[in-house]
CSV table of C-alpha atoms (C1' of nucleotides) in Angstrom, one decimal:
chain,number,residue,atom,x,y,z
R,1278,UNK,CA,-1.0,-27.3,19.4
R,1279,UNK,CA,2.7,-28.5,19.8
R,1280,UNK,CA,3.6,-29.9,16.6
R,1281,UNK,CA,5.3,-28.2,13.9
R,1282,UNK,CA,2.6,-29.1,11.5
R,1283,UNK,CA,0.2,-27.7,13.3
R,1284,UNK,CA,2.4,-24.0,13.9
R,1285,UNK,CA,2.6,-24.0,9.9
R,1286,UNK,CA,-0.7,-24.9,9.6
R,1287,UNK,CA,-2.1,-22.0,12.0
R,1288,UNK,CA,0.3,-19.3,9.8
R,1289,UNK,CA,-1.5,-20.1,6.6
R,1290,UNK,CA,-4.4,-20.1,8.0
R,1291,UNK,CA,-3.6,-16.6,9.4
R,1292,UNK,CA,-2.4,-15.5,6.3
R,1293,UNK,CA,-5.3,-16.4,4.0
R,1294,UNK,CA,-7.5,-14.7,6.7
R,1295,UNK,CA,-5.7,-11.7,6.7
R,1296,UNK,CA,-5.5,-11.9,2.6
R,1297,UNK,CA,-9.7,-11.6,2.8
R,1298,UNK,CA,-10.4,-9.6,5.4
R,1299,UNK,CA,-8.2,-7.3,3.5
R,1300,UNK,CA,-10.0,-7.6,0.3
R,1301,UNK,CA,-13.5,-8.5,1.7
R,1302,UNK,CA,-13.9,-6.9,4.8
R,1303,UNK,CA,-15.3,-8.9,8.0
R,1304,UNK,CA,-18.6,-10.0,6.9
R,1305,UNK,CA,-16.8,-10.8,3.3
R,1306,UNK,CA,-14.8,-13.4,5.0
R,1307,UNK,CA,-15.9,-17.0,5.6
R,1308,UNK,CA,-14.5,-20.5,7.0
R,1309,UNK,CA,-14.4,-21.5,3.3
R,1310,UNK,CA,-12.7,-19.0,1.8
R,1311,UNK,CA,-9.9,-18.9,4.6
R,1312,UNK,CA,-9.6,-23.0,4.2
R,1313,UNK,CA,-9.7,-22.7,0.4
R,1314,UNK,CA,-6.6,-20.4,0.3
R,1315,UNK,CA,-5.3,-21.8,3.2
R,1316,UNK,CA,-5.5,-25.2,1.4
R,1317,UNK,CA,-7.0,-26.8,4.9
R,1318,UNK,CA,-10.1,-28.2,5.7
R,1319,UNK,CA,-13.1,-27.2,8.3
R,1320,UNK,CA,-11.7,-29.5,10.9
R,1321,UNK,CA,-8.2,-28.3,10.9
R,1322,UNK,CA,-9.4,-24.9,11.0
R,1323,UNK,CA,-11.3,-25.7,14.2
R,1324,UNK,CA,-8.8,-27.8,15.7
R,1325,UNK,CA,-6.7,-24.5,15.9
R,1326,UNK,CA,-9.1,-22.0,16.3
R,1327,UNK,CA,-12.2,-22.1,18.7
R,1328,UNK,CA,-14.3,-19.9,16.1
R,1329,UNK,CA,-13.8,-17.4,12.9
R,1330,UNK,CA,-14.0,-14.4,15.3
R,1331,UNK,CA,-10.8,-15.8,17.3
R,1332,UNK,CA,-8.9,-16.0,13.7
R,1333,UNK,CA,-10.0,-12.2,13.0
R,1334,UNK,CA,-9.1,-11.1,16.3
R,1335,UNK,CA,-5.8,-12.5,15.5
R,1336,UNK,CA,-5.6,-11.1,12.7
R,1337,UNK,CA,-6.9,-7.6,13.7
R,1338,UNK,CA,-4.5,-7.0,16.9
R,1339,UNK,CA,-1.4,-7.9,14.3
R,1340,UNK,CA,-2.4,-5.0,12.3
R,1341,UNK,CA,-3.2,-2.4,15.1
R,1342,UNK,CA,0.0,-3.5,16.4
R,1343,UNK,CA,1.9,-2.6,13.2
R,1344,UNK,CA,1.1,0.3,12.6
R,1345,UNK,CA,3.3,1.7,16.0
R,1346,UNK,CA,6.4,-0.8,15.4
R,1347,UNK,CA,8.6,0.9,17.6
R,1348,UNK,CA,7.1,1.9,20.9
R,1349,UNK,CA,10.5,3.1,22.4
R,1350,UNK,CA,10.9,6.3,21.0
R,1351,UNK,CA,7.7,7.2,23.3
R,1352,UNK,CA,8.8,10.8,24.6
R,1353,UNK,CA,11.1,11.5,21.4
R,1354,UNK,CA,9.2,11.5,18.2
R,1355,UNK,CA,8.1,14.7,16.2
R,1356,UNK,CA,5.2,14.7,14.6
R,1357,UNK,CA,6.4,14.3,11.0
R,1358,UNK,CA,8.1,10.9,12.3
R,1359,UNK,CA,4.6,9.9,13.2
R,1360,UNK,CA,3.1,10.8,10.3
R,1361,UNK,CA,6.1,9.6,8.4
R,1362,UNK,CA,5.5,6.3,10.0
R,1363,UNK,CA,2.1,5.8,9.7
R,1364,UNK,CA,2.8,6.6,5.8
R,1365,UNK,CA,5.4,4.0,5.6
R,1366,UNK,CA,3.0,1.5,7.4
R,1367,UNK,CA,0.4,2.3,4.9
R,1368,UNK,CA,2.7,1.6,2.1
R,1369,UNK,CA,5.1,-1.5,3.1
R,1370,UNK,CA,2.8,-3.0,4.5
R,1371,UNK,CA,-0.3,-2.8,2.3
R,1372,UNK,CA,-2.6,-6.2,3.5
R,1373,UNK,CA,-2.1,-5.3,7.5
R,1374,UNK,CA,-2.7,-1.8,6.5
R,1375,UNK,CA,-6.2,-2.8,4.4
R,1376,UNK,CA,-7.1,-4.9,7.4
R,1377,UNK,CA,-6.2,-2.1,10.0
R,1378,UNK,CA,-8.3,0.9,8.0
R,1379,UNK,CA,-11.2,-1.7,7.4
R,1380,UNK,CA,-11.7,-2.7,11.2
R,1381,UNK,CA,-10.2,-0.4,13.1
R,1382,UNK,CA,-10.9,2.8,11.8
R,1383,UNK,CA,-14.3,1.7,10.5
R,1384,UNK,CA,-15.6,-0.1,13.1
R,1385,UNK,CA,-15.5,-3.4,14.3
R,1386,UNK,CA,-19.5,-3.3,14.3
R,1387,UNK,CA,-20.3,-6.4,16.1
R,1388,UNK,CA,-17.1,-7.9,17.9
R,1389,UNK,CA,-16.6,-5.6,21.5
R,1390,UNK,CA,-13.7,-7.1,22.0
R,1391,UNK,CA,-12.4,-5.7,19.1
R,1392,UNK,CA,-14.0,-2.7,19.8
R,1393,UNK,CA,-12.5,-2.1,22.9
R,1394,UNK,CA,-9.2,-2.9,21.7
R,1395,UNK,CA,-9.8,-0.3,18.9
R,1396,UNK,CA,-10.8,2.0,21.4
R,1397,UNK,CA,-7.9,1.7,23.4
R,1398,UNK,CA,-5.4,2.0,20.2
R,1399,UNK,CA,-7.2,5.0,19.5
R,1400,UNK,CA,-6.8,7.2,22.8
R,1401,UNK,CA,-3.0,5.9,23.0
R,1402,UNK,CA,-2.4,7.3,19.8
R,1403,UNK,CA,-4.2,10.8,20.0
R,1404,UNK,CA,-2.2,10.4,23.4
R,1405,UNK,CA,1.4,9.7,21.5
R,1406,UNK,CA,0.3,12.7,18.9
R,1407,UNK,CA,-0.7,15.4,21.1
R,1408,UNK,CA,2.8,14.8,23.3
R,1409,UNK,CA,4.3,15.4,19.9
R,1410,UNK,CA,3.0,18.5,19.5
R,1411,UNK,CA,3.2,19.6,23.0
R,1412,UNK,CA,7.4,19.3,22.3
R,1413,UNK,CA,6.9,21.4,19.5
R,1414,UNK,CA,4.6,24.0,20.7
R,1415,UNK,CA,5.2,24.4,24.2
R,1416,UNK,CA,2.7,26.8,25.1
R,1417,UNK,CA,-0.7,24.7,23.4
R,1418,UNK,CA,-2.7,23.8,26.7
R,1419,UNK,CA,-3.1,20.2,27.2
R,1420,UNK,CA,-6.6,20.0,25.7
R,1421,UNK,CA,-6.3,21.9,22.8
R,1422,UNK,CA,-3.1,20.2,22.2
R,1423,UNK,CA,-5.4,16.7,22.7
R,1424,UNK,CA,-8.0,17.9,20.0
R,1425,UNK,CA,-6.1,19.6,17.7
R,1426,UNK,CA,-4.0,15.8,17.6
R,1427,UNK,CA,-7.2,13.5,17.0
R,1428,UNK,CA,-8.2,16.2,14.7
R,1429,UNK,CA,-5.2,15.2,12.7
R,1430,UNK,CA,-5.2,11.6,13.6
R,1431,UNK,CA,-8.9,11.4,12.4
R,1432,UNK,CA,-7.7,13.0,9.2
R,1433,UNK,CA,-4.9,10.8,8.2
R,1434,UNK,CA,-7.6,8.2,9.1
R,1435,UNK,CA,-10.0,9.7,6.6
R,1436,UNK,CA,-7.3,9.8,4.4
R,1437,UNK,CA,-6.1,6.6,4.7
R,1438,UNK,CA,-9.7,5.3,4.2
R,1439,UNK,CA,-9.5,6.5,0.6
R,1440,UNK,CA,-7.3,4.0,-0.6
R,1441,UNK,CA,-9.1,1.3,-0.2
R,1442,UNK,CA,-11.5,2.7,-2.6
R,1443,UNK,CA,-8.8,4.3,-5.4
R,1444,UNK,CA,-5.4,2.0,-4.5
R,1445,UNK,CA,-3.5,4.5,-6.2
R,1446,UNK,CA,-4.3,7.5,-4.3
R,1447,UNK,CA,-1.1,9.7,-3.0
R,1448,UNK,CA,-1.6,9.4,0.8
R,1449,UNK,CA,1.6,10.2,1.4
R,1450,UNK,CA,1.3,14.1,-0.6
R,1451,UNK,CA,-2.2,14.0,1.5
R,1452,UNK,CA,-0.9,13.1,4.8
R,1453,UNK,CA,1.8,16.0,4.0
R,1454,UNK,CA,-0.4,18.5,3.3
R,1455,UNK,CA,-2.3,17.9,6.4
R,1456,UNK,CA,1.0,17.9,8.3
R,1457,UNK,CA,1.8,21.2,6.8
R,1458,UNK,CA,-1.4,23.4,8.0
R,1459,UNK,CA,-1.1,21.7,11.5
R,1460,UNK,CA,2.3,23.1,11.6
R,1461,UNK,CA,1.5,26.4,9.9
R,1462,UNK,CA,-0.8,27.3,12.6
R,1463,UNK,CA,0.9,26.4,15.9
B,430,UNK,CA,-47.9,0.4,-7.1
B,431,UNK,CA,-50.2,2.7,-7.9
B,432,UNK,CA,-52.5,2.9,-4.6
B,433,UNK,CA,-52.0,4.7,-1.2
B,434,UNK,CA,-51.4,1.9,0.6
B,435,UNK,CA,-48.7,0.7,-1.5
B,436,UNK,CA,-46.8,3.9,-1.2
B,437,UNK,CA,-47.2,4.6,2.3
B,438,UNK,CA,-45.9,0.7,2.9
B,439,UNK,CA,-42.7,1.7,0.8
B,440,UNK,CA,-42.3,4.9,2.7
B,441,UNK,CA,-42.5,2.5,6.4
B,442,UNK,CA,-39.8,-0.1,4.5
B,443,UNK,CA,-37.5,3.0,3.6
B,444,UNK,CA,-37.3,3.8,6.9
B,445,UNK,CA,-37.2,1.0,8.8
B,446,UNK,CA,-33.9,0.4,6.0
B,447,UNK,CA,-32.6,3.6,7.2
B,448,UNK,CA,-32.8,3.1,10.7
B,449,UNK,CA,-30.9,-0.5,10.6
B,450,UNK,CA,-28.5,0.5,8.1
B,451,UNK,CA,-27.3,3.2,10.4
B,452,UNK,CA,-27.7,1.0,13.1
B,453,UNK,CA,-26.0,-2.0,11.7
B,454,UNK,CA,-24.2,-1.4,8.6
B,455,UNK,CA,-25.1,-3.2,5.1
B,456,UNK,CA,-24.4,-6.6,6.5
B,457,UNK,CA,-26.0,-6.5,9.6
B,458,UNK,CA,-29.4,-4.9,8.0
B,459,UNK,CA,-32.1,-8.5,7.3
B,460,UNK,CA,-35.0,-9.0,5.4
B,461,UNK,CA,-36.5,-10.2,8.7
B,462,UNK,CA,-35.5,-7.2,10.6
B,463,UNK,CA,-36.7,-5.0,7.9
B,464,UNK,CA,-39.8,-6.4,7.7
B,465,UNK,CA,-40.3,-6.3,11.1
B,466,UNK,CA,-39.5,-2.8,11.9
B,467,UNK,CA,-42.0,-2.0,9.2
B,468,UNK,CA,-45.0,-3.7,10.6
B,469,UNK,CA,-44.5,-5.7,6.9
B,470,UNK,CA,-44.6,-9.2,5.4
B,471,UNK,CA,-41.5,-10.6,3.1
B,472,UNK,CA,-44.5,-10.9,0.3
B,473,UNK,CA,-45.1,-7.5,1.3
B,474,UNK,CA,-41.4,-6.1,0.5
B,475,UNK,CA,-40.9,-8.1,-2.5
B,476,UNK,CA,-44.0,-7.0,-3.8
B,477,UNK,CA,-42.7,-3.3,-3.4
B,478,UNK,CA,-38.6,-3.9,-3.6
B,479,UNK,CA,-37.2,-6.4,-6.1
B,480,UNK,CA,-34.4,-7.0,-4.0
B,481,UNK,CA,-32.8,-6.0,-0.7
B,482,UNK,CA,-30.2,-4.3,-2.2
B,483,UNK,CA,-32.8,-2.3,-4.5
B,484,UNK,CA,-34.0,-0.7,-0.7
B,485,UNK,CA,-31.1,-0.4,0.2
B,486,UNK,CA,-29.6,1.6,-2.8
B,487,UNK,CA,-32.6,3.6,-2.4
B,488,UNK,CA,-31.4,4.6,1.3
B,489,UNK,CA,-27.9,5.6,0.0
B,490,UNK,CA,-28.9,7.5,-2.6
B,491,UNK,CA,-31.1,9.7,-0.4
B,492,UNK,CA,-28.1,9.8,2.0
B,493,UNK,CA,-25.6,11.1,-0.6
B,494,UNK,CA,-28.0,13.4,-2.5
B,495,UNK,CA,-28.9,15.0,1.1
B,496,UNK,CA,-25.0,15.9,1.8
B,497,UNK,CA,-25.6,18.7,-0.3
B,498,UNK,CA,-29.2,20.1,-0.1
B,499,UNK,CA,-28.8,22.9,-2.0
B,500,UNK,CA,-26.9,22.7,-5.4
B,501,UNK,CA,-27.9,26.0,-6.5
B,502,UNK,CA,-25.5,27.5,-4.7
B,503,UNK,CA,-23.0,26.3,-7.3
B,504,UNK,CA,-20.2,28.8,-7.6
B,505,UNK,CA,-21.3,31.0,-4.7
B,506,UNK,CA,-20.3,29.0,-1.6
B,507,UNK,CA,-17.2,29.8,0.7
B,508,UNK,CA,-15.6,27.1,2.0
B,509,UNK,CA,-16.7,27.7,5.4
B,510,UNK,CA,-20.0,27.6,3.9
B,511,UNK,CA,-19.2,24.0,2.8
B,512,UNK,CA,-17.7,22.6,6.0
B,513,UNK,CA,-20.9,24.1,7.8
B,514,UNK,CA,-23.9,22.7,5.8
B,515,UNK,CA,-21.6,19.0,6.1
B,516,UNK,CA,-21.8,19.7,10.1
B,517,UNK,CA,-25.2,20.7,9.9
B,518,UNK,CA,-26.1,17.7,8.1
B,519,UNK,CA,-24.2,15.7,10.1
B,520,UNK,CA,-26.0,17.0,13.5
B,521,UNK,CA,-30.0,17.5,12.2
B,522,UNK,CA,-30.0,14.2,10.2
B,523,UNK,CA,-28.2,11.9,12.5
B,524,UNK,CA,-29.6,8.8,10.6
B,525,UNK,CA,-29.0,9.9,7.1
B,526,UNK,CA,-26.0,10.9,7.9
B,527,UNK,CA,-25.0,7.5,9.4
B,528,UNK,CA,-25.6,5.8,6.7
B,529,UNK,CA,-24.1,8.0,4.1
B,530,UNK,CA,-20.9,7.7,6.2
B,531,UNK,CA,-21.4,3.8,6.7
B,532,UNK,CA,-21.8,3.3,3.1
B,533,UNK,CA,-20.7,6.4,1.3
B,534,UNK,CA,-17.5,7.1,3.3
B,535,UNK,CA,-16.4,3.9,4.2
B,536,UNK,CA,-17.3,2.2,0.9
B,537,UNK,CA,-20.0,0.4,-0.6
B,538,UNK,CA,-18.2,-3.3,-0.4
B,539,UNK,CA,-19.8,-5.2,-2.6
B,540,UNK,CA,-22.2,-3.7,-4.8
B,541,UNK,CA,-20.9,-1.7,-7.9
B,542,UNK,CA,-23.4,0.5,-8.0
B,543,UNK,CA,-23.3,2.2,-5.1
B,544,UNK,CA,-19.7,2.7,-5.7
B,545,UNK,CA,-19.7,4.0,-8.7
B,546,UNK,CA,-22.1,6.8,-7.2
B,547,UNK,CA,-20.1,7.6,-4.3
B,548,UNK,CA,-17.1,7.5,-6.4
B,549,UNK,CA,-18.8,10.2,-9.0
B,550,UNK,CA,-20.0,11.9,-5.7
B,551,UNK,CA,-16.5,12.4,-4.1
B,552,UNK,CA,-15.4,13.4,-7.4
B,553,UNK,CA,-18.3,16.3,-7.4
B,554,UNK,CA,-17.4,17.2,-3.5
B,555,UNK,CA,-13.8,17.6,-4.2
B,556,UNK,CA,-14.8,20.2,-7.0
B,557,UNK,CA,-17.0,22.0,-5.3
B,558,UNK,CA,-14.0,22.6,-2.5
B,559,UNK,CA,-11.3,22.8,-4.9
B,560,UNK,CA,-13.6,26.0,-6.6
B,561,UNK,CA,-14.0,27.6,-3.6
B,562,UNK,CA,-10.8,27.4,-2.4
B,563,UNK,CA,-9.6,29.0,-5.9
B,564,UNK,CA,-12.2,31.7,-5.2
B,565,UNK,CA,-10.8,32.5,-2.4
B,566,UNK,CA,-7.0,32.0,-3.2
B,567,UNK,CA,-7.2,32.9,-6.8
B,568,UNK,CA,-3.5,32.5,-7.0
B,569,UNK,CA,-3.5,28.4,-6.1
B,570,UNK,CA,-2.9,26.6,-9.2
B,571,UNK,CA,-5.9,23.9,-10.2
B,572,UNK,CA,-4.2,21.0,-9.7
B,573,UNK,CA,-3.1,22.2,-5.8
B,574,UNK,CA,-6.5,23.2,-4.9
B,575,UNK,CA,-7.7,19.8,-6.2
B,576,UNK,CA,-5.1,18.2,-3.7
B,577,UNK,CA,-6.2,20.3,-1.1
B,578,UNK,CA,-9.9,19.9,-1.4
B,579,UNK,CA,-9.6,16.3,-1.9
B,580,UNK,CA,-7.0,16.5,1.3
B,581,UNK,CA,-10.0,18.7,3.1
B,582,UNK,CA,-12.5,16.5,2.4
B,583,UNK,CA,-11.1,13.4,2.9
B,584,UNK,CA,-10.1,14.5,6.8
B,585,UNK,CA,-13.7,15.8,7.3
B,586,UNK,CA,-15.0,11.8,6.7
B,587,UNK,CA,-12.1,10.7,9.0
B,588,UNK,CA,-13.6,13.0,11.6
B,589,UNK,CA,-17.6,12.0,10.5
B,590,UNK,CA,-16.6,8.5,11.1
B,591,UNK,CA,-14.8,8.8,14.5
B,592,UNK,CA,-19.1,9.9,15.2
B,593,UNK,CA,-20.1,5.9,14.7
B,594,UNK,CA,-17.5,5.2,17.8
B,595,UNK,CA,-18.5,7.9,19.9
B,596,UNK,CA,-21.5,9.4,19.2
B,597,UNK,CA,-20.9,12.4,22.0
B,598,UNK,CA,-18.0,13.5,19.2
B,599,UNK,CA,-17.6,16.9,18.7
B,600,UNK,CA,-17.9,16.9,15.2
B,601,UNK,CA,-18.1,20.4,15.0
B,602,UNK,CA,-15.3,21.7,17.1
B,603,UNK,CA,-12.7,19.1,14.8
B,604,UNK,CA,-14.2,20.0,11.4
B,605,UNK,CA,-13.5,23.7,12.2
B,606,UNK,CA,-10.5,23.0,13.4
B,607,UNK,CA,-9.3,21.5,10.0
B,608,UNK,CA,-10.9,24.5,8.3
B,609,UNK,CA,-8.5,27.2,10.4
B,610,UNK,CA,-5.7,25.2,9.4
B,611,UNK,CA,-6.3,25.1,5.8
B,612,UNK,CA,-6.9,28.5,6.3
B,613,UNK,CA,-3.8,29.3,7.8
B,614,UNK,CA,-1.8,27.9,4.5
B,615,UNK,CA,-3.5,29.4,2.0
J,756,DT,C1',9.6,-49.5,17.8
J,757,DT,C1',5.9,-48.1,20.5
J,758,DC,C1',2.2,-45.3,21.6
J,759,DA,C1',-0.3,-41.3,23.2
J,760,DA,C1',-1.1,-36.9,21.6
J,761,DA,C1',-1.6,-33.8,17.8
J,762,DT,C1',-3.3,-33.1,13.4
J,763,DT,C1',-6.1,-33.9,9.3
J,764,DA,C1',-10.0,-35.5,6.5
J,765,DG,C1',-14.5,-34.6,5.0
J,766,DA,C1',-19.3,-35.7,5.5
J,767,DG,C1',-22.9,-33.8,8.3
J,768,DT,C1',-26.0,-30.4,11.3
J,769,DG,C1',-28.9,-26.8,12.4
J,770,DG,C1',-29.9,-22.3,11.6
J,771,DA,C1',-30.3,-17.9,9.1
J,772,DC,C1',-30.4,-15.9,4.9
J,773,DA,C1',-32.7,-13.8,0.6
J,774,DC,C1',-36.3,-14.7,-2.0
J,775,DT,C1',-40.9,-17.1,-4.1
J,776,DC,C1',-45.7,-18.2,-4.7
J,777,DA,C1',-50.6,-19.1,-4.6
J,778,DA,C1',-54.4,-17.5,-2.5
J,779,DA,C1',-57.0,-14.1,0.2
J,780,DG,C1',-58.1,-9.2,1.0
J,781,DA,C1',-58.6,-4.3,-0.1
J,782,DG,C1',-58.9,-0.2,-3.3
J,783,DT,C1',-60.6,2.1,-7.3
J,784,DC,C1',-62.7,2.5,-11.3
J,785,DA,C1',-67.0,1.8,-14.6
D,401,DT,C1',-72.4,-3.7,-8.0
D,402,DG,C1',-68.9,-5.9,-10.7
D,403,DA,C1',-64.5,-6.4,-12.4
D,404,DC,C1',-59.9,-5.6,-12.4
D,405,DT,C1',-55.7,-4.4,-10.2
D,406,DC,C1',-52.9,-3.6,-6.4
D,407,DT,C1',-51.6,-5.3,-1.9
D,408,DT,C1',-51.0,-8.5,1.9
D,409,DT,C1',-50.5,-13.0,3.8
D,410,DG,C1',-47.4,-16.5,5.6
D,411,DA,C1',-45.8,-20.9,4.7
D,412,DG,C1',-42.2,-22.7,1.8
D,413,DT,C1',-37.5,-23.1,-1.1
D,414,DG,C1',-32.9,-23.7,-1.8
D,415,DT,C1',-28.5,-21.9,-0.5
D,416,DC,C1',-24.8,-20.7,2.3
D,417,DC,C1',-23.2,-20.0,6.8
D,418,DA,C1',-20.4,-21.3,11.1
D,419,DC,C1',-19.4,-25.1,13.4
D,420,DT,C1',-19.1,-30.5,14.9
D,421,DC,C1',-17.8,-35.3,15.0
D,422,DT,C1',-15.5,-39.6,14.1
D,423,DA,C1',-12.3,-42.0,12.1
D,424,DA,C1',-7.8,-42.0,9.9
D,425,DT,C1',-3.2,-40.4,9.7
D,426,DT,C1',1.1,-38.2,11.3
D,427,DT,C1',4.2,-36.8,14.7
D,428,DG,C1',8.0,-37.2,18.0
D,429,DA,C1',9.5,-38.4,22.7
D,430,DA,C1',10.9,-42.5,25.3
DNA sequence: TTCAAATTAGAGTGGACACTCAAAGAGTCA
DNA sequence: TGACTCTTTGAGTGTCCACTCTAATTTGAA
C-alpha cells in the first residue's frame, strides 16, 4: 500500500468499520456491511487488510487510545480532570466512545489480542487514577488507594455502559455524582 | 409437551443454554453446541423451542427475575440490604449471573424483546434504590435519589462486569466500597 | 511514454449457521 | 392390546459468512 488511492481507500474503510461496530457491536459487523458503506468491494477490502479481525483491531486500539489523549500530564492530573476527560471523550467523541464501551469494557470475547490490550488499558488506568488520588489524599495506603480507584473506574464504566442503551442518559451528572462521594469520603 | 421426557429434555436444553451463554455470550452460543451439551438432536430442540432465541429469552428471563429473589420485601429493604442480595447473587449463582450481566447489563443487541425487559427491569432496580435511599434520607428530594440510585446501580454493573475479565474479582470488597461512599454523602 | 507495482472489480468457494421434515420410537391412555 | 400423541432421529435445505482469485484498471516514478 503506497498509493494515495489505496491510503483513502483504507480510511473509509476504517471509518465504515468503526460506524458498525459502534452501532452493531463485533459479531454485528460483517465484510459486507463495511464494503457497502465503505463503497468498496471484497477484494479491495482484502487487498488492505489480511482479515476483518485486523480492521477491528484497528479500529479498537484508536478508541482505547482516545480516550487518554494527552498522556503528558502523567504525574499532574486531579481526579476531576480525569473524570472530566473521560466525560468529554464520551461526549465529542460519540462513535470511538460506542466502540470503546462496546469492546473494551465489555469484553472482546473472542479476540486475545484484543483482550490483552484491554487488559493492559485497564491496569494503566486504575494505575493513572489511584496516583490521582494518592496527590489528593496523601495518607490512603497504596492498595486501598488502588481499589478505591478501579472501584471508580469500574463505575464510570458501568455508567458509561448505560448510554448505549438510553443515548440520552446524563453521564456527565452521573460521573459527577460518583466523583463527589469518592471525594466526600477521603 | 405434555410427557416426562419432554420436560426433562427442555430442563437439559435450558441448561446447556445457560452454561454457553455465560460462557460465550449471545453470539457465540450454536444450535450445534446447544445440542450437544444437552445430549439432544436439532429435531429434538425444535421440537421443544421454536427458535434459538425463544431458549435463549427463556435463560434471560430467569437471569433477571433471579436478581431479585425476593420481591416481598418491597418497601422494607435498606440499601445495604440491596447491594448484599446483588453480591450474593452474584457469588452463589455464578452462571446466572453471567448471563444476566452478559445480556442484561451489557445489552441485549439485537433482539427487542429482551431489551425492552431489561429496560423495564433497570427501571424497577433504580426504584427500589431510589426508595430506600429516601427511607433512609427522608430529606433527599425524589428526583436526586432517582439520580443517585440510578448512579448506584449503574456502578454496581460496571463492577459485575469487570467479573467476566477477571473472574478472581473481588466483587464484594468494590460494591461495598461504592456503598460507604454513597453513604458518606447522604 | 513506458512499465512494474498498486489497486479494484466481482464472481466464486467452502464452511457454519439456524432451521425443517418424514419416519421411527416411546409414553400414556382406553 | 390398540390407538393416539408426544418425542427423537439425523439427513437435508437455503442462507449468510469470511475470504480467495484472476483479470482489468489505475498509478506514478523513470
Amino acid at each position: 500500500m503506497r498509493y494515495k488511492a489505496g491510503l483513502e481507500t483504507r480510511e473509509r474503510i476504517l471509518g465504515a468499520t468503526r460506524s458498525l461496530v459502534a452501532e452493531n457491536g463485533l459479531d454485528g459487523t460483517t465484510i459486507k456491511a463495511i464494503c457497502q458503506l465503505a463503497g468498496v468491494l471484497p477484494g479491495s477490502f482484502y487487498n488492505l487488510f489480511a482479515s476483518k479481525e485486523q480492521a477491528i483491531v484497528t479500529v479498537v486500539r484508536e478508541a482505547i487510545d482516545a480516550v487518554d489523549p494527552d498522556p503528558d500530564h502523567h504525574g499532574t492530573d486531579t481526579l476531576q480532570d480525569l473524570v472530566a476527560a473521560y466525560v468529554r471523550f464520551l461526549e465529542e467523541s460519540p462513535e470511538l466512545s460506542r466502540v470503546y464501551i462496546r469492546i473494551g469494557v465489555s469484553g472482546a470475547g473472542s479476540s486475545p489480542e484484543l483482550t490483552g490490550r484491554m487488559v493492559r488499558h485497564h491496569q494503566e488506568r486504575v494505575g493513572r487514577f489511584a496516583a490521582a488520588m494518592k496527590r489528593q489524599s496523601p495518607y490512603l495506603s497504596d492498595s486501598l488507594a488502588e481499589r478505591r480507584a478501579e472501584t471508580l473506574v469500574l463505575a464510570l464504566n458501568g455508567i458509561a455502559l448505560h448510554r448505549i442503551i438510553d443515548p440520552a442518559f446524563d453521564v456527565a451528572w452521573h460521573a459527577r455524582a460518583l466523583l463527589d462521594d469518592a471525594a466526600a469520603v477521603s
